[in-house]
Short mmCIF file of C-alpha atoms in Angstrom, two decimals:
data_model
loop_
_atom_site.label_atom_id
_atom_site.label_comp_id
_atom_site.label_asym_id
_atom_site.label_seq_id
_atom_site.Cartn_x
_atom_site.Cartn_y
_atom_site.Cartn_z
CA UNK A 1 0.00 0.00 0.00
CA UNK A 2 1.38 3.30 -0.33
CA UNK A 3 1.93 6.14 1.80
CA UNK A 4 2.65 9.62 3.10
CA UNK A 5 6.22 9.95 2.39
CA UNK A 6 8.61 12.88 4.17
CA UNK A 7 11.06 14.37 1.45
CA UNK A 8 15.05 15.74 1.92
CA UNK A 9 13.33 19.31 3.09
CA UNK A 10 10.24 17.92 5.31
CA UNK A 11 8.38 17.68 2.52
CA UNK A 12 4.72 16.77 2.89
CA UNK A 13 2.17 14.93 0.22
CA UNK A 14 1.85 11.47 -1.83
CA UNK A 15 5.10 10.27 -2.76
CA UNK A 16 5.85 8.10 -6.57
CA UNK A 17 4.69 5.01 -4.97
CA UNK A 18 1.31 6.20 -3.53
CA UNK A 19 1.05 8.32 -7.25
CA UNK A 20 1.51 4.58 -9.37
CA UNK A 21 -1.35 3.13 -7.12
CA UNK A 22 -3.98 6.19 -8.13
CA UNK A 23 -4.15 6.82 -4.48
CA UNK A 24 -6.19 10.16 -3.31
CA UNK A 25 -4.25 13.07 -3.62
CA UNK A 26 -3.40 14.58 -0.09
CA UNK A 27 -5.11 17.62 1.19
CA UNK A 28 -3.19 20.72 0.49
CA UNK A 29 -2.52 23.48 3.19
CA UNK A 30 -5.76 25.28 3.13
CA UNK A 31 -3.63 29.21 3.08
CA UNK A 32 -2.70 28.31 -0.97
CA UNK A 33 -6.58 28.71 -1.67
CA UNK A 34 -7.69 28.04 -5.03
CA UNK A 35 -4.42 29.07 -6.87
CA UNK A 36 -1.16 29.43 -6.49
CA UNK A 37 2.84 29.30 -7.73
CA UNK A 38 4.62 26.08 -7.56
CA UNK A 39 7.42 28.66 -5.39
CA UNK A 40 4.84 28.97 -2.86
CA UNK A 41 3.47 25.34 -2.13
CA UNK A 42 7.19 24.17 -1.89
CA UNK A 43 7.81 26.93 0.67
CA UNK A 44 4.95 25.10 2.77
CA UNK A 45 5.50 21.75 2.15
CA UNK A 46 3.76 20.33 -0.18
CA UNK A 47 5.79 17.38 -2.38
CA UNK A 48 6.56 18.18 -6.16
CA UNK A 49 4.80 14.71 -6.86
CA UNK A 50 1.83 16.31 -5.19
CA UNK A 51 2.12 18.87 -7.42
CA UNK A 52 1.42 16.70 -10.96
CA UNK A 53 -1.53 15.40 -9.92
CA UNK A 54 -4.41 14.84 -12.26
CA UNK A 55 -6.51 17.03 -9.76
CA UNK A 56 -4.69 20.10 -10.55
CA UNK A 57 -4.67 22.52 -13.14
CA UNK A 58 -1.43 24.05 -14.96
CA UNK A 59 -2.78 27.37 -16.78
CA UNK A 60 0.96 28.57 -16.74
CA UNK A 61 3.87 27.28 -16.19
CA UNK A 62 5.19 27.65 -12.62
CA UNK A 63 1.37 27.95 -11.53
CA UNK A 64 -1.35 25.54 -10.18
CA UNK A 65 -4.99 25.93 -9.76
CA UNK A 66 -7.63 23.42 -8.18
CA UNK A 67 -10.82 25.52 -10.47
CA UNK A 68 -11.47 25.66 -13.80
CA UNK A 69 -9.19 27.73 -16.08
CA UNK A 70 -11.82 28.84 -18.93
CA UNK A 71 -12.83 31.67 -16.70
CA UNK A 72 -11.00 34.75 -18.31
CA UNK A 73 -11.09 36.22 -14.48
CA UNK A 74 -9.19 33.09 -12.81
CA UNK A 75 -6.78 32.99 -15.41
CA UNK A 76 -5.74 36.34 -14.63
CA UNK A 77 -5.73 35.27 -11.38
CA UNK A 78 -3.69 32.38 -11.97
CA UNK A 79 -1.43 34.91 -13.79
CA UNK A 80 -0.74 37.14 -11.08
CA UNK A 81 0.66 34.45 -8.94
CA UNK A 82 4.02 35.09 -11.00
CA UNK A 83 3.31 38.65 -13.07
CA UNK A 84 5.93 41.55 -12.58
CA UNK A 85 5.24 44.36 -10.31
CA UNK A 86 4.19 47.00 -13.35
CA UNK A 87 2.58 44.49 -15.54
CA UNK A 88 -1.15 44.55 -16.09
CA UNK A 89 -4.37 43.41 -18.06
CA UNK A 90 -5.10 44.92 -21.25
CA UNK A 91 -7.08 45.07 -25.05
CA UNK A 92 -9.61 42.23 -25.14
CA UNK A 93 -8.52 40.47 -21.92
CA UNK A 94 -9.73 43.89 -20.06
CA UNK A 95 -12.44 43.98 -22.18
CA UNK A 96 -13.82 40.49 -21.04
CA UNK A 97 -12.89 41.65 -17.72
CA UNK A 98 -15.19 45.01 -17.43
CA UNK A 99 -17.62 43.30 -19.67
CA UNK A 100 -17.31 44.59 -22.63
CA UNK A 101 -18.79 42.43 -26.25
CA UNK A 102 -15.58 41.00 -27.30
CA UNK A 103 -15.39 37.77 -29.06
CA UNK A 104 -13.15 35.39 -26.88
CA UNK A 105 -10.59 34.42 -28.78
CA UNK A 106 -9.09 31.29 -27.13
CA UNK A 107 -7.56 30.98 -23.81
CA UNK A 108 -4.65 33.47 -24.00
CA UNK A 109 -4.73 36.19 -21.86
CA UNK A 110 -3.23 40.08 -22.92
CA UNK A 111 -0.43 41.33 -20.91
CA UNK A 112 1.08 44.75 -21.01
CA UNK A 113 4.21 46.26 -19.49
CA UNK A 114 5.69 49.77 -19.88
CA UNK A 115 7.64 50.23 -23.42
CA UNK A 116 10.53 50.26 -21.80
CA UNK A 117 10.46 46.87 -19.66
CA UNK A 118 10.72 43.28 -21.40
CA UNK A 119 7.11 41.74 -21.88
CA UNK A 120 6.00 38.11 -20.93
CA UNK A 121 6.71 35.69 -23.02
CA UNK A 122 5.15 32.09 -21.83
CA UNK A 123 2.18 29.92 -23.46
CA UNK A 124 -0.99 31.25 -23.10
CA UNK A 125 0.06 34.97 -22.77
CA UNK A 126 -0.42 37.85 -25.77
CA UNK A 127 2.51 40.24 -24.76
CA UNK A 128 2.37 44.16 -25.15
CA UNK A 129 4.46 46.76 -24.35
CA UNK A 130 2.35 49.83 -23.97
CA UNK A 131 2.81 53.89 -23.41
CA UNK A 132 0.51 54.30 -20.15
CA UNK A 133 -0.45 57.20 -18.27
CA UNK A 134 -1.30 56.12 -14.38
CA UNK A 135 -4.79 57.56 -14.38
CA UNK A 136 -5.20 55.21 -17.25
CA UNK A 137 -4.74 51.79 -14.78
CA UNK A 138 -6.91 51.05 -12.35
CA UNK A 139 -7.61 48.00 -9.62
CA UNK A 140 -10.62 46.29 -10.54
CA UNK A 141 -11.51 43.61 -7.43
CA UNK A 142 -7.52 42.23 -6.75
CA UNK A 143 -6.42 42.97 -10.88
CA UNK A 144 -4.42 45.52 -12.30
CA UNK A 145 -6.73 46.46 -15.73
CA UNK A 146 -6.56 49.41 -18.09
CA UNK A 147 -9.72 51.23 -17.40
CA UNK A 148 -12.52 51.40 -19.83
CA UNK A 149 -11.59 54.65 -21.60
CA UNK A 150 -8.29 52.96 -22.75
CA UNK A 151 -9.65 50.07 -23.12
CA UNK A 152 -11.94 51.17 -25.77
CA UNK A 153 -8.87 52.94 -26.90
CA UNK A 154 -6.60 49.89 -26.97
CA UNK A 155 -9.77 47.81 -28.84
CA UNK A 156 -9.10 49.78 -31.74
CA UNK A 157 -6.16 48.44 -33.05
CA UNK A 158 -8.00 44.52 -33.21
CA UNK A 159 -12.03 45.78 -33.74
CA UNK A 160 -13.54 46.59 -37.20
CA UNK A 161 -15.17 49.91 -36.86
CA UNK A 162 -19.35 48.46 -36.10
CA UNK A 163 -17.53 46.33 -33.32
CA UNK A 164 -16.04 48.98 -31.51
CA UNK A 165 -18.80 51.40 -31.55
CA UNK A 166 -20.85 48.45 -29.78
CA UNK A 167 -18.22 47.92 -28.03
CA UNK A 168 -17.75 51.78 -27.27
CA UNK A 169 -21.54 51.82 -26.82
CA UNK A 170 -21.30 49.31 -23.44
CA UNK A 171 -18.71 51.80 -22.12
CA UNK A 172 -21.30 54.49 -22.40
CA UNK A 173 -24.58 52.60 -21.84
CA UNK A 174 -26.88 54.67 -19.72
CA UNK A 175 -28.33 52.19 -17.61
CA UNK A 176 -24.55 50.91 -16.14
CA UNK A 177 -21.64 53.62 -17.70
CA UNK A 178 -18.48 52.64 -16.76
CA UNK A 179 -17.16 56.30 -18.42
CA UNK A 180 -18.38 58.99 -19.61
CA UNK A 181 -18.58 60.71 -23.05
CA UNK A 182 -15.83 63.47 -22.39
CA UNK A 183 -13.46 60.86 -20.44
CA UNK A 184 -13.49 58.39 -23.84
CA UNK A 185 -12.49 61.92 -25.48
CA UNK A 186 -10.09 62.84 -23.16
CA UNK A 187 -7.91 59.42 -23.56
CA UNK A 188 -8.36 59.19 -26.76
CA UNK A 189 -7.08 62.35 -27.63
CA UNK A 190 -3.79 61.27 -25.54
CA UNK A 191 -3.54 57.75 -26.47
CA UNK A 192 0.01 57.35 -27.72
CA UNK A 193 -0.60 54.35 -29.89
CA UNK A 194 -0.66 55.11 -33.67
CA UNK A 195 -2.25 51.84 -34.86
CA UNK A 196 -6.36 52.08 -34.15
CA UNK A 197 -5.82 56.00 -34.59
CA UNK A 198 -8.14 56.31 -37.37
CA UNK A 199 -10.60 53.73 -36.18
CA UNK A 200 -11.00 55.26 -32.55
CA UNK A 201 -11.66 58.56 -34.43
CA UNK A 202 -14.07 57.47 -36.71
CA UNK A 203 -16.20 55.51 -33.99
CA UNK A 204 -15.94 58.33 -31.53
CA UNK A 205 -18.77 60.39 -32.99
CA UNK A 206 -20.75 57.17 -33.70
CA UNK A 207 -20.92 56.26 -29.91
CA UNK A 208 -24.23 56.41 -27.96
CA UNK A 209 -25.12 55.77 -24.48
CA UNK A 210 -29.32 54.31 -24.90
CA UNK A 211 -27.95 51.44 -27.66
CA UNK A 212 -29.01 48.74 -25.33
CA UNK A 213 -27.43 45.45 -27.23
CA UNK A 214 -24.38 44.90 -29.07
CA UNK A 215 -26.66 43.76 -31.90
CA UNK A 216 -28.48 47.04 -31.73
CA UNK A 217 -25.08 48.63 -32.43
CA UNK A 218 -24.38 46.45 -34.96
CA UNK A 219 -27.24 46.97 -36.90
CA UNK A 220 -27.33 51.33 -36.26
CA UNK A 221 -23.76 50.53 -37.88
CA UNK A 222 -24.79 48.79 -41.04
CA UNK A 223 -27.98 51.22 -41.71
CA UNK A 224 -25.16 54.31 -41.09
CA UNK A 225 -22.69 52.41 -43.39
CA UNK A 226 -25.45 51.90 -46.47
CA UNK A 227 -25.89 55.43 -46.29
CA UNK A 228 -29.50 55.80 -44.53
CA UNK A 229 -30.48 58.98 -42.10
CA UNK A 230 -29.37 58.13 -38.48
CA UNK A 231 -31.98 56.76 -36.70
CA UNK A 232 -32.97 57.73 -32.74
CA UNK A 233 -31.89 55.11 -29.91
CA UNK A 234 -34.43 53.62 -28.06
CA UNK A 235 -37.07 56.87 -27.89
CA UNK A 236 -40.61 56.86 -26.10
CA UNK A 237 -43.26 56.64 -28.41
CA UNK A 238 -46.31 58.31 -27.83
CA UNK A 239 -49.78 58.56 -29.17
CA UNK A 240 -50.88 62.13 -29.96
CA UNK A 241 -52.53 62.84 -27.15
CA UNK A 242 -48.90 62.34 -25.19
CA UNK A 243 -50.02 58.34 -23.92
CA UNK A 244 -47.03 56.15 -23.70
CA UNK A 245 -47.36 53.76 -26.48
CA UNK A 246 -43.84 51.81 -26.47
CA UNK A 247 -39.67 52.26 -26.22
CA UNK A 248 -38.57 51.14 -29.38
CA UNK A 249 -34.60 50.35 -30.46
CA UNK A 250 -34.48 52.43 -33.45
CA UNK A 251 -36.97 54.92 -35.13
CA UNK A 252 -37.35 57.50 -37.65
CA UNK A 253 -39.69 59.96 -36.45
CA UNK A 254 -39.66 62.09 -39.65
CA UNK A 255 -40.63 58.73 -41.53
CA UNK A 256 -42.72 56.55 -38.87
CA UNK A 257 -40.49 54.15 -39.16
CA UNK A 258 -39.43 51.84 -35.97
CA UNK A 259 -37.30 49.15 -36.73
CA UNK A 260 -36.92 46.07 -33.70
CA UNK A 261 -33.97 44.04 -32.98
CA UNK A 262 -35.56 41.05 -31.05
CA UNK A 263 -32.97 38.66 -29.75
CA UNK A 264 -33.40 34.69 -28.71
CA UNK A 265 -35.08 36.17 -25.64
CA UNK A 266 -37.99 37.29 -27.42
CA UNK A 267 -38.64 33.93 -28.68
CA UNK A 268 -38.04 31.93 -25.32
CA UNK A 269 -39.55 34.54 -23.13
CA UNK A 270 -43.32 33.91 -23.15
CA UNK A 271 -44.25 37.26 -21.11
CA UNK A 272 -41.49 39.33 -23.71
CA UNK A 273 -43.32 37.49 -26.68
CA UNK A 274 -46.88 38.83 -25.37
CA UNK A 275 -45.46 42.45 -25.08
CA UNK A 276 -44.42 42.13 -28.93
CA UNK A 277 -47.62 40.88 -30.18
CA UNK A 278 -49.21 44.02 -28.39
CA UNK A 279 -47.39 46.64 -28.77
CA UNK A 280 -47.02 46.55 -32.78
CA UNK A 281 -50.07 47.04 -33.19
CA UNK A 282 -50.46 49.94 -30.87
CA UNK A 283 -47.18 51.51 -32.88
CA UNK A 284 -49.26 51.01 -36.09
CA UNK A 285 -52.80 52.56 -34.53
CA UNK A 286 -50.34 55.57 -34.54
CA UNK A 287 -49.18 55.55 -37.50
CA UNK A 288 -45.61 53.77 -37.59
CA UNK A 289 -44.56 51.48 -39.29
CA UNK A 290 -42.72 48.43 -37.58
CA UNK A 291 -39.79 46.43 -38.83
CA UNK A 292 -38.61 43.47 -37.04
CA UNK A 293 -35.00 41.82 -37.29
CA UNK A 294 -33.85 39.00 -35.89
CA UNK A 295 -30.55 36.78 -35.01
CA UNK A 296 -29.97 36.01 -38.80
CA UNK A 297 -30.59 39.32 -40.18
CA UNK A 298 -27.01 40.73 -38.19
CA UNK A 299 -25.26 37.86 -40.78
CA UNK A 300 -26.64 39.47 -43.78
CA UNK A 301 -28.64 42.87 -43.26
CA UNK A 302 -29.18 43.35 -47.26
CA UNK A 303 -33.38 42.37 -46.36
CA UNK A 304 -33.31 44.77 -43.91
CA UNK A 305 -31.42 47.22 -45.35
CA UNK A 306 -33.38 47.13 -48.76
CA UNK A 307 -37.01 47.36 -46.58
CA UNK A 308 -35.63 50.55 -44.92
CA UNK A 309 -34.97 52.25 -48.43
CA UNK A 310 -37.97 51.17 -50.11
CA UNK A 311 -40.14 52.28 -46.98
CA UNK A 312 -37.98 55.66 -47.23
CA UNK A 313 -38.67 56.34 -50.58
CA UNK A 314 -42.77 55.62 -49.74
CA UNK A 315 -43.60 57.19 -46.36
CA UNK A 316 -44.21 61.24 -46.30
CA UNK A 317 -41.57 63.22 -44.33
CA UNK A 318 -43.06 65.29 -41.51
#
């Protein structure tokens, strides 16, 4: 049978023997937590074998974890058991992090460091070296994260222009802003980085803070880009005698056009599916037209896009 073995150094933990028979791993001193360097359990104890057991998690080298490592948040926090002083999280990792619509691109995390210091270079780490003003960094709940202003800023160099207004549009959103309007000016106008330049200054005066979706963004972006009047973000409608009738995503008051974006939820939701089937035909009582637009229509907007024009070139202008 195997057993607890004592290493050279007092070490504590299944040794080889105990490991060959599939034995169950020894407890590990409760003060490592949930994650932790290999420097550390050593320093208390714990046996190297202990340290390759199937019950542990490697998410870098030098680091273990006993939780899941698809978690954008624990693998930062995996990272920090070993990350320099001055490093911190940046672009689409501190995007994921503040919550931002970013499409996760694997399991790698972004890491920046000053220009001037040598960046990390391990698996599962995107290394940048970055010009950073300290009012620009900022500790959100244990991790050292660009805040949202440069964030947004820093998106710019790996977001086509639609994405980063939605994505510029969550930094904004009224309901939850993480910054304001003239902050997302302010750092943009002393971001250092050329790349993005253009892009951050075209999507600046695109940005809006009622948009509330990413696919709402999305699709303000694509009527914009085909050349159609900007359309008001989720407005009040009323009847003419100044009832509430309905908020609506996007509308063209001169027109009487509303058009919908109605997400998975709308289908799934019974109660959200009742409030659709009653309040387009309240909008039409008054007068407006309603368009609807769905999951598939943000793959190819050409239906919705031509409806829009043709209803544009019918409806009176008031």
């Amino acid at each position: 049978m195997g057993k607890c073995t004592v290493g050279r150094e007092g070490d504590v933990g299944l040794g080889g023997e105990a490991q060959s028979l599939g034995m169950r791993p020894a407890p590990l001193p409760p003060e490592l937590g949930p994650v932790w360097s290999v420097s550390a359990a050593r320093a208390r104890g714990v046996h190297p074998e202990r340290l390759r057991r199937q019950d542990l998690q490697t998410p870098f080298r030098g680091v273990r974890t006993t939780s899941s490592i698809d978690d954008v948040r624990r693998r930062c926090l995996a990272y920090r058991e070993l990350a320099p002083p001055d490093a911190f999280f940046s672009h689409a990792t501190a995007a994921e992090l503040w919550g931002l619509p970013v499409a996760r691109g694997g399991l790698a995390i972004h890491v920046a460091r000053p220009t001037d210091r040598r960046g990390a270079r391990m698996a599962g780490v995107i290394s940048h070296h970055l010009q950073i003003d300290p009012r620009d960094l900022v500790d959100l709940d244990g991790l050292r994260v660009t805040s949202p202003a440069r964030t947004w800023c820093d998106l710019a160099t790996i977001l086509d222009l639609e994405h980063l207004v939605a994505a510029g549009d969550r930094v904004l959103w009224r309901r939850d802003p993480l910054a304001g309007l003239a902050e997302v000016r302010a750092v943009a106008r002393r971001h250092p980085g050329r790349r993005g330049r253009r892009n951050r200054h075209a999507a600046l005066p695109l940005l809006s803070d009622r948009s509330d979706s990413p696919a709402e963004s999305v699709i303000r972006m694509r009527i914009l880009s085909a050349g159609l009047p900007a359309p008001v973000v989720n407005p009040v409608i009323r009847s003419r005698s100044g009832a509430f009738v309905a908020r609506v995503d996007l509308c063209w008051p001169q027109y009487r056009m509303v058009l919908e974006y109605e997400g998975d939820q709308h289908r799934t939701d019974a109660a959200q599916w009742h409030r659709d089937l009653q309040r387009v035909p309240r909008l039409e009582e008054e007068g407006w037209h309603v368009t609807r637009a769905a999951d598939p229509d943000l793959a190819d907007t050409t239906r919705i896009i031509r409806n829009l024009e043709r209803l544009m070139r019918t409806r009176t202008t008031t």
